Short mmCIF file of C-alpha atoms in Angstrom, two decimals:
data_model
loop_
_atom_site.label_atom_id
_atom_site.label_comp_id
_atom_site.label_asym_id
_atom_site.label_seq_id
_atom_site.Cartn_x
_atom_site.Cartn_y
_atom_site.Cartn_z
CA MET H 1 0.35 0.21 -0.22
CA LYS H 2 1.29 2.94 -0.43
CA LEU H 3 0.53 6.70 1.08
CA ASN H 4 0.64 9.55 -0.86
CA LEU H 5 2.58 12.48 1.07
CA GLU H 6 2.43 15.39 -0.93
CA GLY H 7 -0.28 17.03 0.57
CA SER H 8 0.79 16.13 3.57
CA ASN H 9 4.23 17.63 3.03
CA ARG H 10 2.80 20.76 2.04
CA HIS H 11 0.59 21.39 4.93
CA MET H 12 3.65 20.95 7.13
CA ASP H 13 5.93 23.29 5.24
CA THR H 14 3.22 25.83 6.20
CA LEU H 15 2.19 25.71 9.98
CA MET H 16 6.58 24.03 10.21
CA PRO H 17 8.89 26.51 8.58
CA LYS H 18 11.21 23.66 7.33
CA ARG H 19 15.08 24.17 7.48
CA GLU H 20 17.29 23.92 4.85
CA GLY H 21 19.80 20.58 4.83
CA SER H 22 16.51 18.85 7.79
CA PRO H 23 16.99 14.50 7.06
CA PRO H 24 13.86 13.49 5.07
CA TYR H 25 12.54 11.14 7.97
CA LEU H 26 11.81 14.30 10.12
CA CYS H 27 9.28 14.79 7.31
CA PHE H 28 7.93 10.85 7.38
CA PHE H 29 8.17 11.62 11.52
CA SER H 30 5.34 14.68 10.54
CA VAL H 31 3.25 12.89 8.75
CA PHE H 32 3.08 9.52 11.15
CA CYS H 33 2.17 12.04 13.94
CA PHE H 34 -0.63 13.76 11.79
CA LEU H 35 -2.09 10.16 10.69
CA LEU H 36 -2.35 9.54 14.92
CA SER H 37 -3.93 12.31 15.35
CA ALA H 38 -6.77 11.71 12.79
CA PHE H 39 -7.24 8.01 13.67
CA ASN H 40 -7.15 8.93 17.31
CA LEU H 41 -10.40 11.77 16.78
CA ALA H 42 -12.03 8.80 14.18
CA PHE H 43 -12.53 6.47 16.35
CA PRO H 44 -12.18 7.70 20.01
CA CYS H 45 -13.94 4.54 21.58
CA LEU H 46 -10.27 2.81 20.71
CA CYS H 47 -8.56 5.60 22.69
CA TRP H 48 -6.66 4.89 25.97
CA GLY H 49 -8.04 5.97 29.19
CA GLN H 50 -11.47 6.18 26.89
CA GLY H 51 -14.40 4.58 26.58
CA PRO H 52 -14.74 0.71 28.39
CA ALA H 53 -12.44 -0.91 30.61
CA ARG H 54 -9.47 -2.85 27.85
CA VAL H 55 -8.63 -6.33 29.26
CA THR H 56 -6.04 -8.32 27.87
CA LEU H 57 -7.31 -12.46 27.56
CA GLU H 58 -3.95 -14.76 29.00
CA ALA H 59 -3.72 -18.16 27.20
CA THR H 60 -4.84 -20.22 29.96
CA PRO H 61 -9.02 -19.03 29.97
CA HIS H 62 -10.49 -17.47 32.98
CA LYS H 63 -13.39 -16.15 34.50
CA ILE H 64 -14.30 -12.91 32.71
CA SER H 65 -16.97 -11.12 35.42
CA LEU H 66 -19.22 -8.23 34.25
CA MET H 67 -22.10 -6.28 35.97
CA VAL H 68 -24.99 -5.18 34.34
CA GLY H 69 -24.31 -2.68 32.44
CA GLU H 70 -20.60 -2.58 32.52
CA SER H 71 -19.00 -3.16 29.68
CA LYS H 72 -15.36 -4.18 28.08
CA ILE H 73 -13.13 -4.46 25.71
CA LEU H 74 -10.95 -7.99 25.10
CA LYS H 75 -7.77 -7.67 23.73
CA LEU H 76 -6.00 -10.53 21.62
CA ASN H 77 -2.23 -11.53 21.34
CA GLU H 78 -1.16 -12.54 18.71
CA ARG H 79 -0.60 -16.24 19.63
CA GLN H 80 -4.60 -16.11 20.55
CA GLY H 81 -5.63 -14.45 17.07
CA PRO H 82 -7.48 -13.46 14.77
CA VAL H 83 -10.71 -14.25 15.73
CA THR H 84 -13.82 -14.13 13.35
CA ARG H 85 -16.75 -14.82 15.61
CA VAL H 86 -17.84 -14.46 19.11
CA GLU H 87 -20.36 -17.52 20.62
CA LEU H 88 -22.66 -17.63 23.80
CA ALA H 89 -24.69 -19.58 25.11
CA ASP H 90 -26.91 -17.24 26.37
CA PRO H 91 -27.37 -14.31 24.23
CA SER H 92 -30.28 -12.99 26.97
CA ILE H 93 -26.69 -12.51 29.83
CA ALA H 94 -24.39 -10.30 27.23
CA ASP H 95 -23.70 -9.18 24.71
CA ALA H 96 -20.05 -9.62 22.49
CA VAL H 97 -19.03 -7.74 18.81
CA VAL H 98 -16.27 -8.92 17.67
CA LEU H 99 -14.67 -4.74 16.26
CA THR H 100 -11.14 -6.09 14.90
CA PRO H 101 -10.33 -9.39 14.38
CA TRP H 102 -7.88 -8.43 18.04
CA GLN H 103 -10.69 -7.06 19.35
CA ILE H 104 -13.43 -7.35 21.51
CA TYR H 105 -16.62 -5.96 23.17
CA ILE H 106 -18.92 -6.96 25.65
CA ASN H 107 -21.43 -5.63 27.77
CA GLY H 108 -23.52 -6.67 30.36
CA LYS H 109 -27.29 -7.48 30.10
CA ALA H 110 -28.97 -9.47 32.99
CA PRO H 111 -27.78 -11.22 36.15
CA GLY H 112 -26.61 -15.01 35.70
CA LYS H 113 -24.11 -17.28 34.18
CA THR H 114 -23.17 -17.91 30.37
CA SER H 115 -20.05 -19.84 28.35
CA PHE H 116 -17.87 -17.60 25.80
CA VAL H 117 -16.88 -19.15 23.02
CA LEU H 118 -14.10 -17.44 19.75
CA ARG H 119 -13.67 -19.38 16.76
CA ASP H 120 -11.33 -18.08 14.19
CA LYS H 121 -12.22 -17.95 10.36
CA SER H 122 -12.03 -21.45 9.59
CA GLY H 123 -14.88 -22.09 12.04
CA ALA H 124 -11.88 -23.92 14.64
CA THR H 125 -12.25 -23.22 18.97
CA PHE H 126 -9.26 -21.33 20.14
CA TYR H 127 -10.71 -20.03 23.27
CA VAL H 128 -13.58 -20.80 26.03
CA THR H 129 -14.10 -19.58 29.03
CA ASP H 130 -17.42 -18.50 31.63
CA LEU H 131 -19.22 -15.18 31.42
CA GLU H 132 -20.17 -14.17 34.31
CA VAL H 133 -22.95 -11.37 34.96
CA SER H 134 -23.52 -10.11 38.81
CA VAL H 135 -25.73 -7.23 39.72
CA ASP H 136 -24.82 -4.09 40.02
CA ILE H 137 -23.31 -2.68 43.65
CA SER H 138 -21.17 0.57 43.45
CA ARG H 139 -24.93 2.43 43.51
CA LEU H 140 -25.15 1.05 47.12
CA LYS H 141 -21.75 1.09 48.34
CA GLU H 142 -22.21 4.56 47.57
CA THR H 143 -25.08 5.11 49.23
CA LEU H 144 -24.21 2.83 52.19
CA HIS H 145 -20.84 5.42 53.00
CA LYS H 146 -22.81 8.22 52.76
CA ILE H 147 -25.57 8.12 55.07
CA VAL H 148 -23.26 5.16 57.49
CA PRO H 149 -19.95 6.37 56.93
CA GLU H 150 -18.99 5.76 60.56
CA GLU H 151 -19.62 1.57 59.51
CA LYS H 152 -15.82 0.70 57.57
CA ASP H 153 -16.30 -3.16 58.11
CA ILE H 154 -19.46 -3.72 56.12
CA SER H 155 -19.00 -5.71 52.55
CA VAL H 156 -21.00 -6.19 50.10
CA THR H 157 -20.99 -8.96 47.45
CA ALA H 158 -22.39 -9.87 44.77
CA THR H 159 -23.56 -13.43 43.55
CA ASN H 160 -26.26 -14.26 40.52
CA ASP H 161 -28.84 -11.93 41.06
CA ASN H 162 -28.68 -11.55 45.06
CA ILE H 163 -26.37 -9.36 47.06
CA VAL H 164 -25.03 -10.08 50.32
CA LEU H 165 -23.93 -8.20 53.23
CA SER H 166 -21.33 -9.38 55.51
CA GLY H 167 -18.99 -8.20 58.17
CA THR H 168 -19.60 -5.78 61.91
CA VAL H 169 -21.66 -2.76 62.38
CA SER H 170 -21.32 -1.37 65.50
CA SER H 171 -24.94 -1.62 66.60
CA THR H 172 -28.22 -2.84 66.07
CA LEU H 173 -29.89 0.76 64.86
CA ASN H 174 -27.46 0.80 62.61
CA LEU H 175 -27.90 -2.78 60.81
CA SER H 176 -31.85 -1.75 60.86
CA GLN H 177 -30.12 1.01 58.60
CA VAL H 178 -27.77 -0.41 56.51
CA LEU H 179 -31.19 -3.01 55.79
CA ALA H 180 -33.26 -0.46 55.40
CA ILE H 181 -30.87 1.22 52.58
CA ALA H 182 -30.43 -2.06 50.56
CA GLU H 183 -34.05 -3.25 50.46
CA PRO H 184 -35.49 -0.52 48.19
CA PHE H 185 -31.60 -1.48 45.58
CA PHE H 186 -32.46 -5.43 45.62
CA PRO H 187 -35.64 -5.97 46.65
CA LYS H 188 -36.26 -9.40 48.48
CA LYS H 189 -33.05 -10.47 47.35
CA VAL H 190 -30.87 -9.23 50.11
CA ILE H 191 -28.86 -11.95 52.54
CA ASN H 192 -27.96 -10.95 55.51
CA LEU H 193 -24.41 -11.49 57.67
CA LEU H 194 -24.21 -8.80 59.58
CA GLU H 195 -22.91 -8.92 63.18
CA VAL H 196 -23.40 -6.61 65.88
CA GLY H 197 -20.03 -5.52 67.38
CA GLY H 198 -19.22 -4.64 70.95
CA VAL H 199 -20.58 -5.79 73.83
CA GLN H 200 -23.85 -8.19 73.65
CA GLN H 201 -24.13 -9.11 77.55
CA VAL H 202 -26.57 -7.34 80.00
CA MET H 203 -26.33 -7.55 83.74
CA LEU H 204 -29.56 -5.76 85.28
CA GLU H 205 -29.21 -4.26 89.21
CA VAL H 206 -33.31 -4.63 90.32
CA ARG H 207 -34.60 -3.46 93.92
CA VAL H 208 -37.87 -3.73 94.50
CA SER H 209 -39.85 -2.44 97.28
CA GLU H 210 -43.13 -3.22 98.59
CA ILE H 211 -45.31 -1.79 101.87
CA ASP H 212 -47.88 -3.35 103.24
CA ARG H 213 -50.11 -1.93 105.81
CA SER H 214 -52.87 -3.34 107.36
CA LEU H 215 -55.29 -1.58 110.18
CA LEU H 216 -58.87 -3.96 111.60
CA ARG H 217 -61.00 -2.87 114.09
CA ARG H 218 -63.72 -5.53 115.17
CA LEU H 219 -66.18 -4.67 118.44
CA GLY H 220 -68.77 -6.68 118.71
CA PHE H 221 -71.11 -8.24 121.98
CA ASN H 222 -73.07 -11.90 122.82
CA PHE H 223 -74.24 -12.77 126.19
CA ALA H 224 -76.18 -15.86 127.60
CA ALA H 225 -78.72 -15.88 130.73
CA LEU H 226 -80.34 -19.33 132.59
CA SER H 227 -82.60 -18.97 135.89
CA SER H 228 -81.59 -21.41 138.27
CA SER H 229 -85.42 -23.15 136.99
CA GLY H 230 -84.02 -22.97 133.78
CA LYS H 231 -87.32 -22.24 132.33
CA ASN H 232 -85.87 -18.31 131.89
CA LEU H 233 -83.46 -18.16 128.85
CA GLY H 234 -81.30 -15.42 127.09
CA MET H 235 -79.05 -15.21 124.41
CA ASP H 236 -77.41 -13.65 121.53
CA LEU H 237 -76.17 -15.22 118.90
CA LEU H 238 -75.44 -12.21 116.72
CA ASN H 239 -72.30 -12.76 114.23
CA ASN H 240 -71.46 -16.30 115.16
CA LEU H 241 -69.16 -15.29 118.25
CA THR H 242 -71.36 -17.97 120.39
CA SER H 243 -73.11 -20.70 119.15
CA LEU H 244 -75.63 -23.14 120.56
CA PRO H 245 -75.65 -26.67 118.85
CA LEU H 246 -78.78 -28.31 118.24
CA GLY H 247 -77.76 -31.62 120.00
CA ALA H 248 -78.21 -29.11 123.17
CA ILE H 249 -81.64 -28.00 123.50
CA PRO H 250 -82.74 -27.71 125.60
CA PHE H 251 -80.14 -25.57 127.37
CA THR H 252 -80.16 -26.60 130.72
CA SER H 253 -75.87 -25.33 130.92
CA LEU H 254 -72.97 -22.86 129.62
CA ALA H 255 -70.38 -25.55 128.96
CA SER H 256 -73.11 -26.85 126.16
CA LEU H 257 -71.87 -23.55 124.15
CA GLY H 258 -69.96 -22.90 121.62
CA VAL H 259 -67.66 -20.36 121.53
CA SER H 260 -65.74 -18.44 118.56
CA SER H 261 -62.09 -18.13 118.46
CA ASN H 262 -62.83 -14.16 118.34
CA ILE H 263 -63.74 -13.64 121.86
CA ALA H 264 -61.80 -11.44 123.38
CA GLY H 265 -63.30 -11.51 127.06
CA ILE H 266 -66.03 -12.43 129.18
CA PHE H 267 -67.47 -11.73 132.53
CA ARG H 268 -70.60 -12.61 134.46
CA PHE H 269 -73.01 -10.50 136.78
CA MET H 270 -76.12 -11.49 138.47
CA SER H 271 -79.68 -10.07 138.24
CA LYS H 272 -82.53 -10.89 139.90
CA GLY H 273 -81.29 -14.31 140.43
CA THR H 274 -80.42 -14.88 136.91
CA PRO H 275 -76.64 -15.52 135.76
CA TRP H 276 -75.97 -12.86 132.91
CA THR H 277 -72.56 -14.75 130.73
CA VAL H 278 -71.34 -11.85 127.81
CA PHE H 279 -68.67 -12.67 125.90
CA ILE H 280 -66.90 -9.78 124.06
CA ASP H 281 -65.29 -10.01 120.60
CA ALA H 282 -63.32 -6.54 120.87
CA LEU H 283 -59.77 -5.93 118.43
CA LYS H 284 -57.71 -2.66 116.72
CA GLU H 285 -54.58 -4.71 115.40
CA GLU H 286 -52.08 -2.68 112.72
CA GLY H 287 -50.41 -5.04 110.47
CA LEU H 288 -46.68 -3.94 108.89
CA VAL H 289 -45.26 -6.40 106.00
CA LYS H 290 -41.84 -4.94 103.86
CA VAL H 291 -40.83 -6.32 101.21
CA LEU H 292 -37.10 -5.95 99.45
CA ALA H 293 -35.53 -8.18 96.90
CA GLU H 294 -32.60 -6.89 95.37
CA PRO H 295 -31.88 -9.46 92.30
CA THR H 296 -28.74 -9.05 90.11
CA LEU H 297 -28.89 -10.80 86.59
CA ILE H 298 -27.17 -11.06 82.74
CA THR H 299 -27.84 -12.23 80.36
CA LEU H 300 -26.67 -12.07 76.20
CA SER H 301 -28.27 -9.73 74.23
CA GLY H 302 -31.94 -10.94 72.41
CA LYS H 303 -32.60 -13.69 75.15
CA THR H 304 -34.85 -13.57 78.29
CA ALA H 305 -33.48 -13.64 82.22
CA SER H 306 -35.47 -14.74 84.84
CA PHE H 307 -34.98 -14.35 88.38
CA LEU H 308 -37.95 -16.09 91.96
CA ALA H 309 -37.06 -15.30 94.90
CA GLY H 310 -39.76 -17.40 96.84
CA GLY H 311 -40.78 -21.05 96.61
CA GLU H 312 -43.82 -23.34 95.28
CA PHE H 313 -47.30 -24.91 96.82
CA PRO H 314 -49.04 -28.07 95.76
CA VAL H 315 -51.50 -27.91 93.89
CA PRO H 316 -54.14 -30.90 93.52
CA VAL H 317 -55.08 -32.56 90.16
CA PRO H 318 -57.88 -34.55 89.87
CA GLU H 319 -56.83 -36.80 86.50
CA THR H 320 -58.67 -39.96 85.11
CA GLY H 321 -57.22 -43.06 83.34
CA VAL H 322 -58.03 -46.01 82.41
CA GLY H 323 -61.09 -47.42 84.99
CA ALA H 324 -60.05 -45.51 87.67
CA SER H 325 -59.62 -41.65 89.11
CA TYR H 326 -56.74 -40.44 90.84
CA VAL H 327 -55.37 -37.13 91.91
CA THR H 328 -51.85 -35.58 90.78
CA ILE H 329 -49.80 -32.61 92.38
CA GLN H 330 -48.36 -29.64 90.58
CA TYR H 331 -46.67 -26.93 91.90
CA LYS H 332 -47.01 -23.04 91.16
CA THR H 333 -44.60 -20.48 92.17
CA TYR H 334 -45.22 -17.58 94.43
CA GLY H 335 -42.79 -14.45 95.89
CA VAL H 336 -40.75 -12.17 93.85
CA ALA H 337 -40.49 -12.81 90.29
CA LEU H 338 -38.26 -11.24 87.06
CA ASN H 339 -38.26 -11.86 83.54
CA PHE H 340 -36.36 -9.37 81.39
CA THR H 341 -35.15 -9.25 77.73
CA PRO H 342 -32.68 -6.70 76.65
CA THR H 343 -31.55 -5.86 73.84
CA VAL H 344 -28.16 -3.89 72.85
CA LEU H 345 -28.84 -1.15 70.99
CA SER H 346 -25.38 0.33 70.41
CA ASN H 347 -22.96 0.86 73.31
CA LYS H 348 -24.62 3.37 74.93
CA LYS H 349 -27.81 2.61 74.35
CA ILE H 350 -30.27 -0.32 75.70
CA SER H 351 -33.61 -1.16 75.23
CA MET H 352 -35.42 -3.22 76.97
CA VAL H 353 -38.93 -5.36 77.65
CA VAL H 354 -38.57 -5.76 81.88
CA LEU H 355 -41.23 -8.05 83.16
CA PRO H 356 -41.66 -7.70 87.64
CA GLU H 357 -44.17 -9.71 89.04
CA VAL H 358 -45.25 -9.68 93.33
CA SER H 359 -47.35 -12.37 94.73
CA GLU H 360 -48.09 -14.21 97.91
CA LEU H 361 -50.28 -16.68 99.98
CA ASP H 362 -53.88 -15.53 100.09
CA TYR H 363 -55.16 -18.50 102.93
CA THR H 364 -58.58 -15.88 103.36
CA ASN H 365 -59.68 -16.89 99.45
CA ALA H 366 -57.71 -20.16 99.54
CA VAL H 367 -60.29 -23.78 97.92
CA SER H 368 -61.19 -26.90 99.46
CA PHE H 369 -60.34 -29.84 97.06
CA ALA H 370 -59.94 -33.38 97.97
CA GLY H 371 -58.98 -33.44 101.64
CA TYR H 372 -56.57 -30.42 100.32
CA VAL H 373 -56.53 -26.54 101.58
CA VAL H 374 -55.36 -24.61 98.14
CA PRO H 375 -54.30 -21.57 98.66
CA ALA H 376 -55.23 -18.63 96.04
CA LEU H 377 -52.41 -16.24 95.42
CA THR H 378 -52.16 -11.99 95.36
CA THR H 379 -50.28 -11.25 93.15
CA ARG H 380 -49.01 -7.77 91.34
CA ARG H 381 -48.30 -8.29 87.97
CA VAL H 382 -45.54 -5.03 85.62
CA SER H 383 -45.25 -5.13 82.07
CA THR H 384 -42.86 -2.08 80.21
CA VAL H 385 -41.05 -1.59 77.14
CA ILE H 386 -37.83 1.17 78.49
CA GLU H 387 -35.27 2.47 76.10
CA LEU H 388 -31.79 3.41 78.80
CA GLY H 389 -28.28 4.68 78.34
CA ASP H 390 -25.93 2.20 80.66
CA GLY H 391 -25.72 3.06 83.86
CA GLN H 392 -29.11 4.85 83.87
CA SER H 393 -32.17 3.81 86.25
CA PHE H 394 -36.00 3.70 85.75
CA ALA H 395 -38.19 3.50 88.55
CA ILE H 396 -41.88 1.24 88.32
CA ALA H 397 -43.88 3.49 90.78
CA GLY H 398 -48.21 3.85 91.68
CA LEU H 399 -49.02 1.21 91.64
CA LEU H 400 -51.05 1.59 95.18
CA SER H 401 -53.70 -0.53 96.26
CA ASP H 402 -55.89 0.79 98.79
CA GLN H 403 -58.70 -1.37 100.17
CA VAL H 404 -61.45 -0.19 102.59
CA ARG H 405 -64.10 -2.50 104.12
CA GLY H 406 -66.71 -2.62 107.03
CA ILE H 407 -69.38 -4.60 107.89
CA VAL H 408 -72.21 -4.03 110.08
CA ASP H 409 -74.21 -7.08 111.74
CA LYS H 410 -77.37 -5.53 114.03
CA PHE H 411 -80.73 -6.88 115.58
CA PRO H 412 -83.44 -5.00 113.78
CA VAL H 413 -84.70 -1.40 116.05
CA LEU H 414 -82.54 -2.46 118.89
CA GLY H 415 -79.37 -1.96 117.59
CA ASP H 416 -80.02 1.07 116.75
CA ILE H 417 -80.95 2.19 120.29
CA PRO H 418 -78.27 4.85 121.34
CA ILE H 419 -76.08 3.91 124.61
CA LEU H 420 -77.25 0.75 124.63
CA GLY H 421 -77.54 -0.11 120.35
CA PRO H 422 -73.67 -1.63 120.73
CA LEU H 423 -75.07 -4.40 122.95
CA PHE H 424 -77.06 -5.71 120.04
CA ARG H 425 -74.64 -5.21 117.29
CA SER H 426 -71.33 -6.19 115.77
CA THR H 427 -69.00 -3.79 113.33
CA SER H 428 -66.00 -4.85 111.66
CA PHE H 429 -63.40 -1.89 109.95
CA GLN H 430 -61.12 -2.95 107.97
CA LYS H 431 -58.32 -1.31 105.68
CA ASN H 432 -55.05 -2.73 103.57
CA GLU H 433 -52.40 0.34 101.77
CA THR H 434 -49.78 -1.53 99.25
CA GLU H 435 -47.42 0.00 97.29
CA LEU H 436 -44.45 -2.11 95.13
CA ILE H 437 -41.82 0.52 93.77
CA VAL H 438 -39.50 -1.59 91.36
CA ILE H 439 -36.11 0.20 90.52
CA VAL H 440 -33.89 -1.18 87.09
CA THR H 441 -30.58 -0.11 86.28
CA PRO H 442 -29.25 -1.71 83.51
CA HIS H 443 -25.16 -2.70 82.60
CA LEU H 444 -22.99 -3.57 79.57
CA VAL H 445 -20.35 -6.01 81.22
CA LYS H 446 -17.80 -7.64 79.96
CA PRO H 447 -16.49 -10.98 81.33
CA LEU H 448 -13.71 -10.37 84.48
CA ASP H 449 -10.41 -11.42 85.08
CA LEU H 450 -10.41 -13.45 87.68
CA ALA H 451 -6.78 -12.72 89.28
CA LYS H 452 -8.01 -9.17 89.75
CA GLN H 453 -11.05 -9.93 91.90
CA THR H 454 -11.52 -9.96 95.33
CA LEU H 455 -12.93 -12.63 97.37
CA PRO H 456 -14.92 -12.45 100.81
CA THR H 457 -12.20 -14.91 101.65
CA ASP H 458 -10.14 -12.70 100.77
CA GLN H 459 -11.53 -10.58 103.74
CA LEU H 460 -11.14 -13.16 106.38
CA ILE H 461 -8.26 -12.76 109.05
CA GLU H 462 -7.72 -15.79 111.86
CA PRO H 463 -7.39 -14.70 115.11
CA ASP H 464 -4.29 -14.61 116.99
CA ASP H 465 -4.38 -16.24 120.88
CA PHE H 466 -4.09 -12.81 122.34
CA GLU H 467 -7.15 -11.91 119.97
CA PHE H 468 -9.35 -14.99 120.40
CA TYR H 469 -8.87 -15.42 124.09
CA LEU H 470 -8.63 -12.03 125.29
CA TRP H 471 -10.49 -10.27 123.43
CA GLY H 472 -13.15 -12.66 122.21
CA ASN H 473 -12.91 -11.92 118.74
CA LEU H 474 -13.62 -14.55 115.82
CA GLU H 475 -11.87 -12.60 113.42
CA GLY H 476 -8.50 -11.14 113.23
CA LYS H 477 -7.87 -6.98 112.71
CA GLU H 478 -5.16 -6.25 109.44
CA LYS H 479 -1.84 -5.63 110.06
CA ILE H 480 -0.85 -2.62 108.42
CA ASN H 481 2.07 -3.02 106.37
CA SER H 482 3.46 -2.41 102.80
CA SER H 483 2.93 -5.44 100.82
CA LYS H 484 -1.10 -5.37 102.14
CA PRO H 485 -3.64 -2.21 101.98
CA SER H 486 -4.10 -0.36 104.84
CA SER H 487 -7.77 -0.93 104.80
CA SER H 488 -11.28 -2.76 103.64
CA SER H 489 -10.71 0.97 100.57
CA ASP H 490 -8.01 0.79 100.05
CA PHE H 491 -8.40 -2.74 99.14
CA ASN H 492 -11.37 -2.00 96.90
CA LYS H 493 -9.25 1.27 94.52
CA GLY H 494 -6.34 -1.97 93.74
CA SER H 495 -9.45 -3.85 92.35
CA SER H 496 -11.43 -3.20 88.84
CA LEU H 497 -14.75 -3.02 90.74
CA GLU H 498 -15.89 0.58 92.34
CA GLY H 499 -17.35 0.07 95.33
CA ASP H 500 -18.29 -2.37 97.60
CA PHE H 501 -20.46 -4.59 96.69
CA GLY H 502 -20.93 -8.66 95.16
CA HIS H 503 -20.04 -9.67 98.97
CA ILE H 504 -19.88 -8.18 102.70
CA VAL H 505 -16.65 -6.02 103.06
CA PRO H 506 -15.95 -5.94 106.78
CA LYS H 507 -16.22 -3.10 109.05
#
């Protein structure tokens, strides 16, 4: 092929002054640069640094990876080419175009995997490999970097038409944000393998305090009169302070009269030869009950822990078998119970579901069955959800119970007579006040180094003969020296624990 360089030489002469005595090869070099510039203007996609990325095929087949919408130019070496035809097993996954005998243009269309085959002009196959097209995750990575820039350990991987999120995040809140960001990009195609880093153990300090005040006032009278002849009889059986069995009629003696355990006093007087016996029920009672429990529980984030300080009572349950019936025993719990489920949101915030419960046996509402007495339960139960920081406390208060009960039993007309009316009536007044408060404090905890912790036995010092025989001490005093702490407070300063807790520290 011959090139006519005459016109080009004239053009170059106008652009650059010709030096006398210049060698002829400088003119040819100038023409070559001009033609190269024109070639770059005509085919910009083949210029280096522009258009699709260029990939040189290796002599050994390897997998070609693309993303949807991404294109590449594959370049063959002299030992492989030239190529005349490209074949794809599944054209719906990618497109391939032969640009030159030494360059192939491929473009990803849909996620999937197919075979990539190159043939020469004789139809022979000289290159076979796998072409894998995956989803585009670059936009998702960019969005995650903008919204949660503090999360440096998140890995986004494309697998066929799904994406896999792996690595660690700093909090549960950020985990939910990452999943919410990824879902619109790939609906129902997000595989979550992320883990929440940091401390995932929670210790809960709980204080349950209950005050129960009761007031009872009761006043009643019963009387019985029997003449010596047995013809005159007077008796008051109001409110069952006294009782007269049917077998004791006719009434001949006070010995056959039943007396209630509520009787607080008995006196007798004579009136016209007839003895009168008066039974008095007078009682004023005040009660005070204090309940205090301080359980400490430790559990993992998302797991439920429980605590019970109380006991169990038997409950008979009738069962029916083959040709026979029998009674089994089941046990029910009572006391101070606590169930809580913490969720660590971050290294400074904890969400908790707390269910404290205080119950006690109530024999006033007991049920008798098959010879068993089954008590009822008086229960106070709370369920709440709260979110707070590490070391902060919250209180569940306002659990007040105020019960007032008054009962008056009297004879008609006689019980309303002034002054003498109390002799013909029985009154009872009862009041119960209960207040329950629950204080909860969560802490994020880490495993401790046992070698740096104190034990109750570390504080015990055996007394010497002088301290034991002369002073009667069961524990000796700590000897002050340079190798040991001089006091219990100094001892605790050397420990990694803050304050005196976990066991009793001697004073």
